[in-house]
XYZ file of C-alpha atoms in Angstrom:
330
model
C 0.000 0.000 0.000
C 1.401 3.389 -0.975
C 1.630 6.225 1.601
C -0.951 8.956 1.234
C 0.021 12.424 -0.066
C -0.634 13.887 3.376
C 1.744 11.411 4.943
C 4.415 12.304 2.360
C 4.008 16.004 3.123
C 4.313 15.530 6.881
C 6.935 12.834 7.156
C 8.272 12.121 3.697
C 8.654 8.548 2.558
C 8.734 5.677 5.017
C 12.172 4.702 3.894
C 13.590 8.058 5.007
C 11.727 8.568 8.320
C 11.616 6.045 11.150
C 8.598 5.333 13.316
C 10.069 7.196 16.302
C 10.431 10.383 14.269
C 6.831 10.052 13.071
C 5.623 9.831 16.687
C 7.644 12.895 17.606
C 6.083 14.774 14.708
C 2.584 13.862 15.884
C 3.384 14.985 19.440
C 4.781 18.329 18.294
C 1.785 18.979 16.026
C -0.636 18.191 18.877
C 1.160 20.722 21.086
C 0.871 23.375 18.399
C -2.843 22.720 18.154
C -3.387 23.108 21.903
C -5.321 26.214 22.974
C -2.741 27.425 25.542
C 0.917 26.445 25.468
C 2.044 24.756 28.685
C 5.036 27.113 29.063
C 2.834 30.208 28.898
C 0.352 28.751 31.338
C 3.018 28.015 33.955
C 4.575 31.440 33.557
C 1.315 33.332 33.921
C 0.038 31.342 36.908
C 2.062 31.051 40.139
C 2.887 27.554 41.266
C 1.536 26.040 44.456
C 4.960 26.433 46.033
C 4.927 30.171 45.301
C 1.388 30.583 46.653
C 2.348 28.804 49.889
C 5.482 30.928 50.383
C 5.756 32.472 53.837
C 8.770 34.464 55.091
C 10.846 32.708 57.717
C 12.139 34.268 60.954
C 15.594 35.795 60.812
C 17.838 33.426 62.769
C 21.301 34.878 62.143
C 22.959 38.285 62.601
C 23.220 40.587 59.586
C 26.060 42.923 58.736
C 29.776 43.177 58.031
C 32.523 41.512 60.038
C 34.711 44.634 60.261
C 33.773 47.916 61.988
C 32.776 50.729 59.612
C 35.024 53.732 59.077
C 34.121 57.169 57.686
C 35.052 57.447 54.022
C 34.322 53.829 53.131
C 31.882 52.888 50.338
C 31.976 56.380 48.890
C 31.802 55.097 45.312
C 34.911 57.126 44.405
C 37.933 55.274 43.019
C 40.907 56.535 45.067
C 43.506 54.275 43.440
C 46.531 55.795 41.766
C 47.268 55.194 38.097
C 49.947 52.691 39.069
C 47.531 50.743 41.270
C 44.937 50.738 38.494
C 47.498 49.375 36.044
C 48.534 46.626 38.482
C 44.895 45.652 39.000
C 44.323 45.676 35.220
C 47.067 43.095 34.584
C 46.190 41.012 37.657
C 44.531 37.763 36.581
C 42.889 37.113 39.951
C 41.242 40.546 39.806
C 39.889 39.713 36.348
C 38.434 36.423 37.590
C 36.757 38.169 40.522
C 35.343 40.862 38.251
C 34.106 38.200 35.827
C 32.204 36.474 38.639
C 30.575 39.759 39.607
C 29.505 40.458 36.034
C 28.188 36.906 35.596
C 26.138 37.246 38.769
C 24.745 40.599 37.623
C 23.814 39.275 34.169
C 22.199 36.123 35.582
C 19.913 38.153 37.856
C 16.444 38.407 36.237
C 15.422 41.999 35.573
C 11.874 41.610 36.927
C 12.701 39.242 39.797
C 12.270 41.896 42.492
C 8.891 42.941 41.084
C 7.810 39.293 40.823
C 8.715 38.640 44.454
C 6.408 41.485 45.476
C 3.422 39.209 44.721
C 4.141 37.071 47.766
C 3.767 38.565 51.269
C 4.206 42.048 49.730
C 7.884 41.322 49.181
C 8.655 40.608 52.839
C 12.061 38.933 52.941
C 12.077 37.647 56.515
C 10.293 37.877 59.862
C 12.027 40.081 62.420
C 13.431 38.286 65.476
C 11.538 38.591 68.750
C 14.716 39.360 70.709
C 17.927 41.297 70.129
C 21.019 39.627 68.740
C 23.744 39.333 71.385
C 26.300 42.133 71.198
C 29.292 39.793 70.950
C 27.768 37.953 67.986
C 26.252 40.931 66.152
C 27.801 42.313 62.976
C 28.330 45.891 61.808
C 26.194 48.225 59.755
C 28.295 49.462 56.793
C 29.367 53.035 56.326
C 27.509 54.778 53.497
C 28.249 58.196 52.093
C 25.751 60.604 50.567
C 24.137 63.980 50.819
C 21.601 64.929 53.481
C 18.765 67.415 53.629
C 20.942 69.577 55.861
C 23.997 69.411 53.557
C 22.870 68.890 49.926
C 26.341 69.745 48.553
C 28.743 68.132 51.033
C 28.549 64.312 51.328
C 28.292 62.949 54.862
C 29.083 59.550 56.404
C 26.451 57.485 58.156
C 28.987 56.149 60.682
C 29.518 59.648 62.079
C 25.778 59.924 62.735
C 25.293 56.385 64.092
C 28.283 56.356 66.435
C 27.486 56.606 70.170
C 23.727 56.634 69.492
C 20.974 54.029 69.474
C 19.525 54.329 65.985
C 16.441 53.057 64.218
C 17.629 53.041 60.601
C 15.123 53.023 57.732
C 16.525 51.875 54.369
C 14.345 52.234 51.285
C 14.331 53.002 47.579
C 11.088 54.498 46.325
C 7.779 55.534 47.834
C 6.444 51.978 48.205
C 9.423 50.870 50.305
C 9.341 54.084 52.330
C 5.721 53.434 53.267
C 6.628 49.919 54.340
C 9.293 51.224 56.743
C 6.770 53.744 58.048
C 4.634 50.870 59.346
C 7.453 50.160 61.813
C 8.321 53.677 62.985
C 5.540 56.169 62.223
C 3.646 57.642 65.145
C 0.365 56.521 63.578
C 1.406 52.855 63.281
C 3.722 52.539 66.289
C 2.954 55.074 68.996
C 4.852 53.065 71.611
C 8.070 53.525 69.679
C 7.692 57.303 69.770
C 7.094 57.108 73.514
C 10.344 55.168 73.769
C 12.081 57.897 71.728
C 10.820 60.515 74.175
C 12.034 58.477 77.132
C 15.394 57.957 75.433
C 15.763 61.715 74.865
C 19.264 62.313 73.443
C 20.261 58.624 73.488
C 18.037 57.379 70.622
C 17.455 58.686 67.109
C 15.852 57.845 63.769
C 17.949 57.736 60.562
C 16.540 57.491 57.035
C 18.613 56.213 54.092
C 17.147 56.672 50.629
C 19.125 54.565 48.148
C 18.777 55.706 44.546
C 21.416 54.329 42.181
C 19.672 55.651 39.075
C 21.237 58.980 38.100
C 18.002 60.415 36.706
C 15.926 59.551 39.782
C 18.669 60.815 42.084
C 18.587 64.114 40.196
C 14.826 64.331 40.686
C 15.252 63.782 44.418
C 17.744 66.656 44.567
C 15.309 68.811 42.608
C 12.460 68.149 45.055
C 14.554 68.459 48.217
C 12.823 71.718 49.267
C 9.548 69.782 49.403
C 11.190 67.027 51.483
C 12.487 69.609 53.936
C 8.960 70.887 54.452
C 7.568 67.376 54.995
C 10.298 66.130 57.355
C 10.893 67.790 60.761
C 13.941 70.025 60.848
C 15.740 68.033 63.541
C 15.756 65.031 61.155
C 17.298 66.862 58.164
C 20.840 65.908 59.107
C 19.801 62.258 59.413
C 18.061 61.888 56.037
C 20.628 60.486 53.580
C 20.383 60.126 49.810
C 22.860 57.443 48.712
C 23.882 57.409 45.071
C 26.978 55.165 44.961
C 29.046 52.812 47.037
C 26.509 50.203 48.160
C 27.557 47.120 46.204
C 25.662 43.853 45.774
C 28.008 42.220 48.277
C 27.150 44.820 50.928
C 23.430 44.435 50.191
C 23.608 40.661 50.608
C 25.448 40.939 53.927
C 22.889 43.295 55.476
C 19.962 41.274 54.105
C 18.833 43.855 51.568
C 17.871 41.245 48.981
C 15.020 43.154 47.315
C 15.555 46.760 46.307
C 11.800 47.375 46.071
C 11.197 46.492 49.730
C 11.808 48.634 52.798
C 14.074 47.491 55.650
C 14.440 48.650 59.258
C 17.529 48.092 61.428
C 18.134 48.689 65.124
C 21.769 49.749 65.478
C 23.566 50.183 68.806
C 26.255 52.677 69.812
C 29.013 50.539 68.231
C 27.217 50.485 64.840
C 26.222 46.840 65.312
C 22.932 45.549 63.907
C 21.017 44.158 66.894
C 17.627 43.703 65.171
C 16.239 43.855 61.617
C 12.837 43.870 59.918
C 11.583 43.924 56.337
C 8.452 44.753 54.371
C 5.240 45.781 56.134
C 5.363 45.445 59.917
C 3.422 42.844 61.832
C 2.179 43.511 65.395
C 4.734 41.172 66.959
C 7.545 42.831 65.004
C 6.581 46.322 66.176
C 6.479 45.075 69.734
C 9.911 43.487 69.326
C 11.359 46.741 67.976
C 10.015 48.754 70.934
C 11.312 46.257 73.490
C 14.684 46.061 71.783
C 15.196 49.814 71.705
C 14.057 50.212 75.299
C 16.530 47.522 76.344
C 19.415 49.247 74.558
C 18.513 52.627 76.063
C 18.391 51.070 79.535
C 21.795 49.393 79.062
C 23.333 52.623 77.762
C 22.062 54.607 80.740
C 23.319 51.962 83.133
C 26.729 51.986 81.478
C 26.831 55.787 81.633
C 25.949 55.872 85.337
C 28.632 53.281 86.131
C 31.208 55.306 84.204
C 30.221 58.468 86.078
C 30.474 56.658 89.430
C 33.923 55.373 88.539
C 35.109 58.868 87.622
C 33.770 60.264 90.895
C 35.572 57.547 92.886
C 38.820 58.275 91.067
C 38.534 61.999 91.735
C 37.822 61.397 95.461
C 40.790 59.059 95.773
C 43.088 61.559 94.065
C 41.894 64.347 96.404
C 42.480 62.229 99.516
C 45.943 61.229 98.349
C 46.893 64.848 97.759
C 45.785 65.779 101.323
C 47.728 62.914 102.874
C 50.917 63.661 100.954
C 53.713 65.465 102.924
C 54.265 69.136 102.201
C 57.371 70.083 100.217
C 57.220 73.746 101.189
C 60.424 75.027 102.813
C 59.812 76.882 106.098
């Protein structure tokens, strides 16, 4: 029996095409005739694993292993021409740079927006207690302009040192509103009461990260409006960061999604003792208030002990001077 013309058009002659190839051709044609391609269906609809995603509690300290220093992460290349040439011909430097570029290229462009579908982008659940001081890591130094000094860059370490700070890190209005759920007077009145009790020991710091040159220019243009919206005593603690915060620094402080807001509780040594992300939950707000109150209490106790020690030293020195024999010649 001779093959039909339709069979010749689809598969050719039987002598040239095996049975396995014919089956593959039928399978591919049936897929083309399907109403919705399987790949498009899976991409448009989230999987059951994605729908069941819930952020997990943060169980490890965040931050850098080395203490921050003013001038770090400025985004300015301070190498000499000789150092640049040595780095250019260094093979190990090339390999490291290649890994960074590969990681940047492999990162999906819309991944951060896609992750916003689940738990509003919340990366982790804030811990209920503070991280121990000896195991906590450091908040990095960042350099940028402030509302009080729009022309002279300032360092965050200078502001954070010797203060208990609630640091808000965001990029965009959506992330800023998320951080506000942790610290605004409307959403967390107890925190503002703790600020009043802490007086000069506690402060709030805002860090607006905008790596896009055009958006950063718009922020500078609308700075007069920001000054009117933000209380004057916070102008020196509102930073606009343009450069210097690398992907490695972001990963170490847990800033995994640039579209989400993050809140950090930083002690007087610039160590991250607590961290939260995304919109605040009631238990997280309570943990932030308790953590800050605990740090304020410890700082006051340390200050009173230092004052007592100084008073004891001064008394001892006065008594020793009275007991010492006189060297005056009669």
